Every structure is written in structure tokens, then in C-alpha cells.
mmCIF file of C-alpha atoms and ligand atoms in Angstrom:
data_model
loop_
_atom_site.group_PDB
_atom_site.id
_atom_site.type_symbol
_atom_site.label_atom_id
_atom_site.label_comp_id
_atom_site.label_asym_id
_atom_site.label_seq_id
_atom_site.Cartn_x
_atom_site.Cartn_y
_atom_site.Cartn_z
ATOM 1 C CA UNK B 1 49.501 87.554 58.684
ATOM 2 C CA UNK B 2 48.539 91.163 57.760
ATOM 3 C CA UNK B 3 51.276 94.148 58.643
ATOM 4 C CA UNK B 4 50.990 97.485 58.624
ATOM 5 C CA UNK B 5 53.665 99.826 57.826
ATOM 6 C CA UNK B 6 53.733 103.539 59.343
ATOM 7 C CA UNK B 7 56.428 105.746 58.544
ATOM 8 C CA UNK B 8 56.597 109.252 57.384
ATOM 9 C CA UNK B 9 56.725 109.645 52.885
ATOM 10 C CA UNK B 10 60.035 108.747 51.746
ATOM 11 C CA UNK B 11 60.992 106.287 54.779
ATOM 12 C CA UNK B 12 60.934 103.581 52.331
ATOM 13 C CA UNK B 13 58.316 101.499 53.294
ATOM 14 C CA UNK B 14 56.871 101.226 50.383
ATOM 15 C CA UNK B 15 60.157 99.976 48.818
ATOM 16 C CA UNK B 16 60.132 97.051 51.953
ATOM 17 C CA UNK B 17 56.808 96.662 51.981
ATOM 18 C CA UNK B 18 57.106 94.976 48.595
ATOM 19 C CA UNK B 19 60.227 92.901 49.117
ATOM 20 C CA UNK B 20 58.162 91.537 52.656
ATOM 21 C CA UNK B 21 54.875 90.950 50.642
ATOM 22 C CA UNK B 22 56.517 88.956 47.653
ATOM 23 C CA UNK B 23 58.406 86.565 50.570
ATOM 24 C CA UNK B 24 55.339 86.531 52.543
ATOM 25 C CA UNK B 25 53.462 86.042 48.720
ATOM 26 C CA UNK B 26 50.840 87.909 49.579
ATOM 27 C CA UNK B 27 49.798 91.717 48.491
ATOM 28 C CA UNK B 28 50.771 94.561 49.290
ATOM 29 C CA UNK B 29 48.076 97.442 49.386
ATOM 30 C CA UNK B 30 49.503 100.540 48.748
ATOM 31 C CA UNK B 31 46.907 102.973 49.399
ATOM 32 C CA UNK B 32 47.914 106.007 47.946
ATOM 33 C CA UNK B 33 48.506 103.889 44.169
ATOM 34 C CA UNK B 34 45.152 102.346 44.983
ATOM 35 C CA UNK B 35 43.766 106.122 44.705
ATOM 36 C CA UNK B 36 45.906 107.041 41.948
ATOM 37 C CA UNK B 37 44.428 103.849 39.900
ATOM 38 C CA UNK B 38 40.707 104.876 41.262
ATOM 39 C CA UNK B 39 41.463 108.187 39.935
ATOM 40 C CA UNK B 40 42.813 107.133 36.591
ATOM 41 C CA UNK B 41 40.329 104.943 35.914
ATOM 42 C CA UNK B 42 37.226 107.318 36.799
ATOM 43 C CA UNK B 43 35.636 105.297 39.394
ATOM 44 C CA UNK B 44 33.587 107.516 41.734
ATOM 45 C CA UNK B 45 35.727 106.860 44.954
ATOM 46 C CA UNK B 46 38.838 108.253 42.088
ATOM 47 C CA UNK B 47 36.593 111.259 41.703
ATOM 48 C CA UNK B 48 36.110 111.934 45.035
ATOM 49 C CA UNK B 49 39.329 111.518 46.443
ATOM 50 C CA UNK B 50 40.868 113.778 43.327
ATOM 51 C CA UNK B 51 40.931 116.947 44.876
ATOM 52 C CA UNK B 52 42.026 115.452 48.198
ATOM 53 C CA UNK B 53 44.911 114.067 47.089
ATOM 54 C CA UNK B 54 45.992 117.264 44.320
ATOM 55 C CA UNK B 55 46.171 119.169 47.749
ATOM 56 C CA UNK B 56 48.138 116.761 49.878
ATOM 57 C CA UNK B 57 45.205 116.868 52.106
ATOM 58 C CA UNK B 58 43.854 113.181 53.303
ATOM 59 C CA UNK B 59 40.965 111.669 51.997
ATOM 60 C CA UNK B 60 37.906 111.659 53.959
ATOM 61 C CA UNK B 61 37.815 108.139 55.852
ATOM 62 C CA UNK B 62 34.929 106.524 54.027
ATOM 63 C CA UNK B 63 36.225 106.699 51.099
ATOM 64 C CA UNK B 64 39.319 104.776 52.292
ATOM 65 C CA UNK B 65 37.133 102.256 54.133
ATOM 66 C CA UNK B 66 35.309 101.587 50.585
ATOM 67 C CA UNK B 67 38.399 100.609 48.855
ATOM 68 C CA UNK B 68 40.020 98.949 52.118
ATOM 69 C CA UNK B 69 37.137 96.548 52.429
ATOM 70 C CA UNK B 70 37.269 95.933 48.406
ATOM 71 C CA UNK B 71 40.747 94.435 48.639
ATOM 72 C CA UNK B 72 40.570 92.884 52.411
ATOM 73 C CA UNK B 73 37.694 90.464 50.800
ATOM 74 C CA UNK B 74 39.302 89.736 47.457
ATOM 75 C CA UNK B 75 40.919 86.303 47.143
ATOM 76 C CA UNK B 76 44.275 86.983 46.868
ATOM 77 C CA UNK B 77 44.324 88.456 50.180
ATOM 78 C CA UNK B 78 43.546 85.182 51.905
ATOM 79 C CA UNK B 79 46.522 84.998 53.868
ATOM 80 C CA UNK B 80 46.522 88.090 55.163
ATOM 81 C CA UNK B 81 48.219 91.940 53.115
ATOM 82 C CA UNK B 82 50.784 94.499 53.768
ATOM 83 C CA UNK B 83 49.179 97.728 54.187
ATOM 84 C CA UNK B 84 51.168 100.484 53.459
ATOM 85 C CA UNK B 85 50.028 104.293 54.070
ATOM 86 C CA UNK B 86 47.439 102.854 55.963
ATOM 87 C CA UNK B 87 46.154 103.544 58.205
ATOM 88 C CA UNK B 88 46.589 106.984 58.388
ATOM 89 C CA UNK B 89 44.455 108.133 61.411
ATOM 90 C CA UNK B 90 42.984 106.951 64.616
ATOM 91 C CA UNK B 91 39.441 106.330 62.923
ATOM 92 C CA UNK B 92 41.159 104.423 60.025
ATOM 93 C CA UNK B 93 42.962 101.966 62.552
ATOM 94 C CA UNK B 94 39.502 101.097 64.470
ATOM 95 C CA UNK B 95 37.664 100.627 61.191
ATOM 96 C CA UNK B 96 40.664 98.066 60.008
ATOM 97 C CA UNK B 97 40.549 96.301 63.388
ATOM 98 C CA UNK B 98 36.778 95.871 62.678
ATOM 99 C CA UNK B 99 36.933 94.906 59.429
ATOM 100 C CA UNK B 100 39.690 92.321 60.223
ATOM 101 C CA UNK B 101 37.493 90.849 63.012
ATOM 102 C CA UNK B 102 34.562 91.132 61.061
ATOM 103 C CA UNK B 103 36.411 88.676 57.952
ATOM 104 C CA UNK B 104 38.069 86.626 60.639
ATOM 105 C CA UNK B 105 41.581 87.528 60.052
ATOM 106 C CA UNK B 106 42.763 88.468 63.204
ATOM 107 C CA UNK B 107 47.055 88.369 63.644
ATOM 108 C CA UNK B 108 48.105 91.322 62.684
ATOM 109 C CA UNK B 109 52.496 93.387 63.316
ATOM 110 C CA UNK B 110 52.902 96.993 62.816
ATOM 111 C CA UNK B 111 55.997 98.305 61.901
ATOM 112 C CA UNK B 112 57.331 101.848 62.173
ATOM 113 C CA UNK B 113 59.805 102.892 59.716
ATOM 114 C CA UNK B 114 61.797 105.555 61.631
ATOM 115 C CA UNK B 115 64.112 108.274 59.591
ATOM 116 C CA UNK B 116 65.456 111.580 60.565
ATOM 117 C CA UNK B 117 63.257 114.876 59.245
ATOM 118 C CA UNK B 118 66.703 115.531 57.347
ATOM 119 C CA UNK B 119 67.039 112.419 55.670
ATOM 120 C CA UNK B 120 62.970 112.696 54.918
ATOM 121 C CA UNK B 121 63.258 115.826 52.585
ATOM 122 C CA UNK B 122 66.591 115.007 50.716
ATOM 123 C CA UNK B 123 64.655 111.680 49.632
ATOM 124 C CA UNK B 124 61.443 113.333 48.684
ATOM 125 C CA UNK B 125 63.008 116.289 46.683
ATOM 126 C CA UNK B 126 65.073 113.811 44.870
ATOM 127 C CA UNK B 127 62.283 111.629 44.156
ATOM 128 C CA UNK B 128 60.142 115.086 42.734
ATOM 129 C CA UNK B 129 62.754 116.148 40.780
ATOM 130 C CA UNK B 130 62.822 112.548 38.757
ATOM 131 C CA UNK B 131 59.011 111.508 39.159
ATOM 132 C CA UNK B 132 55.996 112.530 37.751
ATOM 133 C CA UNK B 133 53.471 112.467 39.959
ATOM 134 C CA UNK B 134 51.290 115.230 39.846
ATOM 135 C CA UNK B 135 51.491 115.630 43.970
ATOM 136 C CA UNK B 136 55.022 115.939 44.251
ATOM 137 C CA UNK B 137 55.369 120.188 44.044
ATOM 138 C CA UNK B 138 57.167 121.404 46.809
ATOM 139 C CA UNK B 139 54.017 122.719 48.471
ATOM 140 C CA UNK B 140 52.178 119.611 48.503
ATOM 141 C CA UNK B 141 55.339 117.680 49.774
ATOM 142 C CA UNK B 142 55.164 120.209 52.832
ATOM 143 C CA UNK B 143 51.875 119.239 53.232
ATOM 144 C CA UNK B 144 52.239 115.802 53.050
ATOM 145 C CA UNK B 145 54.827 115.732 55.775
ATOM 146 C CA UNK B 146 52.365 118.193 58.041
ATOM 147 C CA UNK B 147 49.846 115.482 57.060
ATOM 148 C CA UNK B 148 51.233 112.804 58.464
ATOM 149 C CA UNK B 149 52.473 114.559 61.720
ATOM 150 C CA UNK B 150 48.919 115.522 62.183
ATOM 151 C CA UNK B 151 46.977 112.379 61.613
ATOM 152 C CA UNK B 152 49.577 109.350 61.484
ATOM 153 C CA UNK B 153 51.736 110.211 64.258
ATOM 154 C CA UNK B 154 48.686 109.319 66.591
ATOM 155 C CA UNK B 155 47.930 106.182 64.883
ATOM 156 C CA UNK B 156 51.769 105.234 66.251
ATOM 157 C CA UNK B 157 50.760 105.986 69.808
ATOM 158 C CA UNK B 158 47.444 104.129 69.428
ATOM 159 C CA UNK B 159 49.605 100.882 68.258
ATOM 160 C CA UNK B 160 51.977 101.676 70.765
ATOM 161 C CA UNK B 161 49.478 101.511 73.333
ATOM 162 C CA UNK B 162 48.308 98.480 72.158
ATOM 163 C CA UNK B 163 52.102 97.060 72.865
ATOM 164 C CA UNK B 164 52.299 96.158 69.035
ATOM 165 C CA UNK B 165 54.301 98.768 67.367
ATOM 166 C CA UNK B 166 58.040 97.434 66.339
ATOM 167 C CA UNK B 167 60.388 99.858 65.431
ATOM 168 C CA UNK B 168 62.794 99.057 62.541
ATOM 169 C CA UNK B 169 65.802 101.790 61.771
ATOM 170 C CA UNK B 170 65.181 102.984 58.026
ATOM 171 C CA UNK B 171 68.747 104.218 57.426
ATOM 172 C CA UNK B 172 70.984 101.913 55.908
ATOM 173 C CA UNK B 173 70.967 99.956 52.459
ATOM 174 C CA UNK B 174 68.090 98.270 51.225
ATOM 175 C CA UNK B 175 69.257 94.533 52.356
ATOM 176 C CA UNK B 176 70.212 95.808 55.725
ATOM 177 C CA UNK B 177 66.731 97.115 56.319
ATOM 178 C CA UNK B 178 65.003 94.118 55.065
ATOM 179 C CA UNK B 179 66.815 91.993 57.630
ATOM 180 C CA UNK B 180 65.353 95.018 60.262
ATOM 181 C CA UNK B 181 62.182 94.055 58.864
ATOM 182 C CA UNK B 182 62.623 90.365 58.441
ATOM 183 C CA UNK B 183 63.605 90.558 61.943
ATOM 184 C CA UNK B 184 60.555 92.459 63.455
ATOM 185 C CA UNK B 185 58.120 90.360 61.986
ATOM 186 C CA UNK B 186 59.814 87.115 63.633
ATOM 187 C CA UNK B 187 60.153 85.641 60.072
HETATM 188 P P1 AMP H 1 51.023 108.572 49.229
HETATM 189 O O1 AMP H 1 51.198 107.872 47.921
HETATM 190 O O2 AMP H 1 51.051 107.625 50.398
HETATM 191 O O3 AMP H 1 51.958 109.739 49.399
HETATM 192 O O4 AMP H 1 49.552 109.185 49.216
HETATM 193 C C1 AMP H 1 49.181 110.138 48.263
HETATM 194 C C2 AMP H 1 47.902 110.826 48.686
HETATM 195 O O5 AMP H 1 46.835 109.857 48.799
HETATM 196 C C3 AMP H 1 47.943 111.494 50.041
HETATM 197 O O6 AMP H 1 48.472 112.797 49.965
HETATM 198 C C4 AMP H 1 46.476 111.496 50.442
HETATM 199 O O7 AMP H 1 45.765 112.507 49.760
HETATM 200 C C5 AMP H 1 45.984 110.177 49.887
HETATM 201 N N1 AMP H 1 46.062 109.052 50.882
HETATM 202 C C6 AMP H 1 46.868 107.946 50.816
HETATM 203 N N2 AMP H 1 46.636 107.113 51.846
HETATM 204 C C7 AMP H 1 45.646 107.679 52.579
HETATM 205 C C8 AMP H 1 44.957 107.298 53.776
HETATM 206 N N3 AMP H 1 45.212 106.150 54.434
HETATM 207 N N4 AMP H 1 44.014 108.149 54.244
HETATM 208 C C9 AMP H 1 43.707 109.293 53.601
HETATM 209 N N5 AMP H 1 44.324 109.711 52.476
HETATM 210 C C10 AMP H 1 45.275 108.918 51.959
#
């Protein structure tokens, strides 16, 4: 089975994502660590995307594909991944749904993390004023959020089209959304 989680930063999907991938047992792709490890470790897609990310701005599609298609064909990924922070625009979902086809792995449940604007920035601010990622100034938070309004909150109506998109409530503690989530994915 391969999900897809959509929700704005800080709607804790990436906290879900892993506790659905390690019951599922298989991986969770977490796009933006992907390109912070490309980046770290030099590769040319991690040089590319630097200056994308540093600015909160997206990085350019193909770039995405590149790595997408790197972890979609690796082994581990056999039954299927969680995507998370991907996709993140209209272009990004077709190219998946090809790319699925394409490696024959067709089933796949999106899930859209939903949490009040509010809620959103007390997380994030909290989370800059403890982490250390480089990305986390209040400027390129800002722009992250604009970000995803811009490009992501399409990708929802393109799912929703498609009669695919679940919604699970992100408030509440961690186990209560899990059972949302366990829930939504008919697990
Ligand atoms: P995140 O860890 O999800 O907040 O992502 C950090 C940064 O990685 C973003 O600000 C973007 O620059 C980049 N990024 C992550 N996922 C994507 C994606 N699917 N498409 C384009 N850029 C992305």
C-alpha cells in the first residue's frame, strides 16, 4: 500500500507518518530529510536543491522526481511507502501516479492532516525556537506556510477530485490521532 500524507508544516504528519510506516513495516519517505541528507552529503541533486530550500522556496520538480524514483525502486519499498511532504504540487502528483503505474504498484490512500492556522504557528515557533535547522527563521517559516497554500493546497483538490482524499482531525494527542489515521486507512 503506498499513502500519502498532505497537511500544512507542523500538522504532525511526519510524527504519524512514522508510527503508520513502522506498523505497516514499510518506509517512510520524508522528502524534505531526503534533501537535507542530499545536501549534507554533496550529491548534485543536494546542491541543487540548496538554495531552494535556504529560501523556503520549493524545489524545482525534477529534482524531486530524481530522488522520488531512487527510493520508489529500492527494495525496501516493495510493499509499497509513506510519502510525506510529497507531493507538493499538481505536476508532482501526475509524475507519482506515473511512476507508480510505471513499477506496477498501483493502491495507493491519501490522507489530509487538517489543523487550524492558529494551532500551525504556535507548533512551528516552538519547534524553531528548540531545533536547529537552518530553515526554521521566522521568514522562511512564513514562507513555508505561503508555500504550501500556493502549491499543496491544489494537490488536495486534485485528490479530492479523484474521490481519494480522507480527512483525519490533527488536534488531539498523539494516540488519538493514530487511531484517526489507523482508521482512514481501513487498517
Ligand atoms: P519540509 O521538511 O517538508 O519542511 O521541507 C523543507 C524544504 O524542502 C522545503 O521548504 C522545500 O524547499 C523542500 N521540499 C520538501 N519537499 C518538497 C517537495 N515535495 N517539492 C519541492 N520542494 C520540497
Amino acid at each position: 500500500m503506498n499513502v500519502i500524507l498532505l497537511g500544512p508544516p507542523g500538522s504532525g504528519k511526519g510524527t504519524q507518518g512514522a508510527i503508520l510506516a513502522r506498523r505497516l513495516g514499510i518506509p517512510k519517505i520524508d522528502m524534505g530529510e531526503l534533501l537535507r541528507d542530499a545536501v549534507r552529503r554533496g550529491t548534485e541533486p543536494g546542491l541543487q536543491a540548496k538554495r531552494y530550500m535556504d529560501e523556503g522556496s520549493p524545489v524545482p520538480d525534477e529534482i524531486i522526481m530524481q530522488l522520488v524514483e531512487e527510493q520508489l525502486t529500492g527494495a525496501e519499498a516493495e510493499g509499497g511507502v509513506v510519502f510525506d511532504g510529497f507531493p507538493r504540487s499538481i505536476r508532482q502528483a501526475e509524475a507519482v501516479d506515473r511512476l507508480l503505474a510505471e513499477h506496477g504498484k498501483g493502491g495507493k490512500v491519501v490522507l489530509l492532516f487538517d489543523v487550524s492556522e492558529e494551532e500551525l504557528v504556535r507548533r512551528m515557533v516552538l519547534r524553531a525556537s528548540t531545533g536547529q535547522r537552518t530553515d526554521d527563521s521566522t521568514e522562511a517559516i512564513r514562507r513555508r506556510v505561503e508555500a504550501y497554500r500556493r502549491s499543496t493546497a491544489p494537490v488536495v483538490g486534485y485528490y479530492r477530485e479523484l474521490g481519494i482524499l480522507k480527512i483525519v482531525p490533527g488536534t488531539g494527542s498523539e494516540d488519538e490521532v493514530a487511531e484517526e489515521v489507523k482508521r482512514a486507512v481501513g487498517e
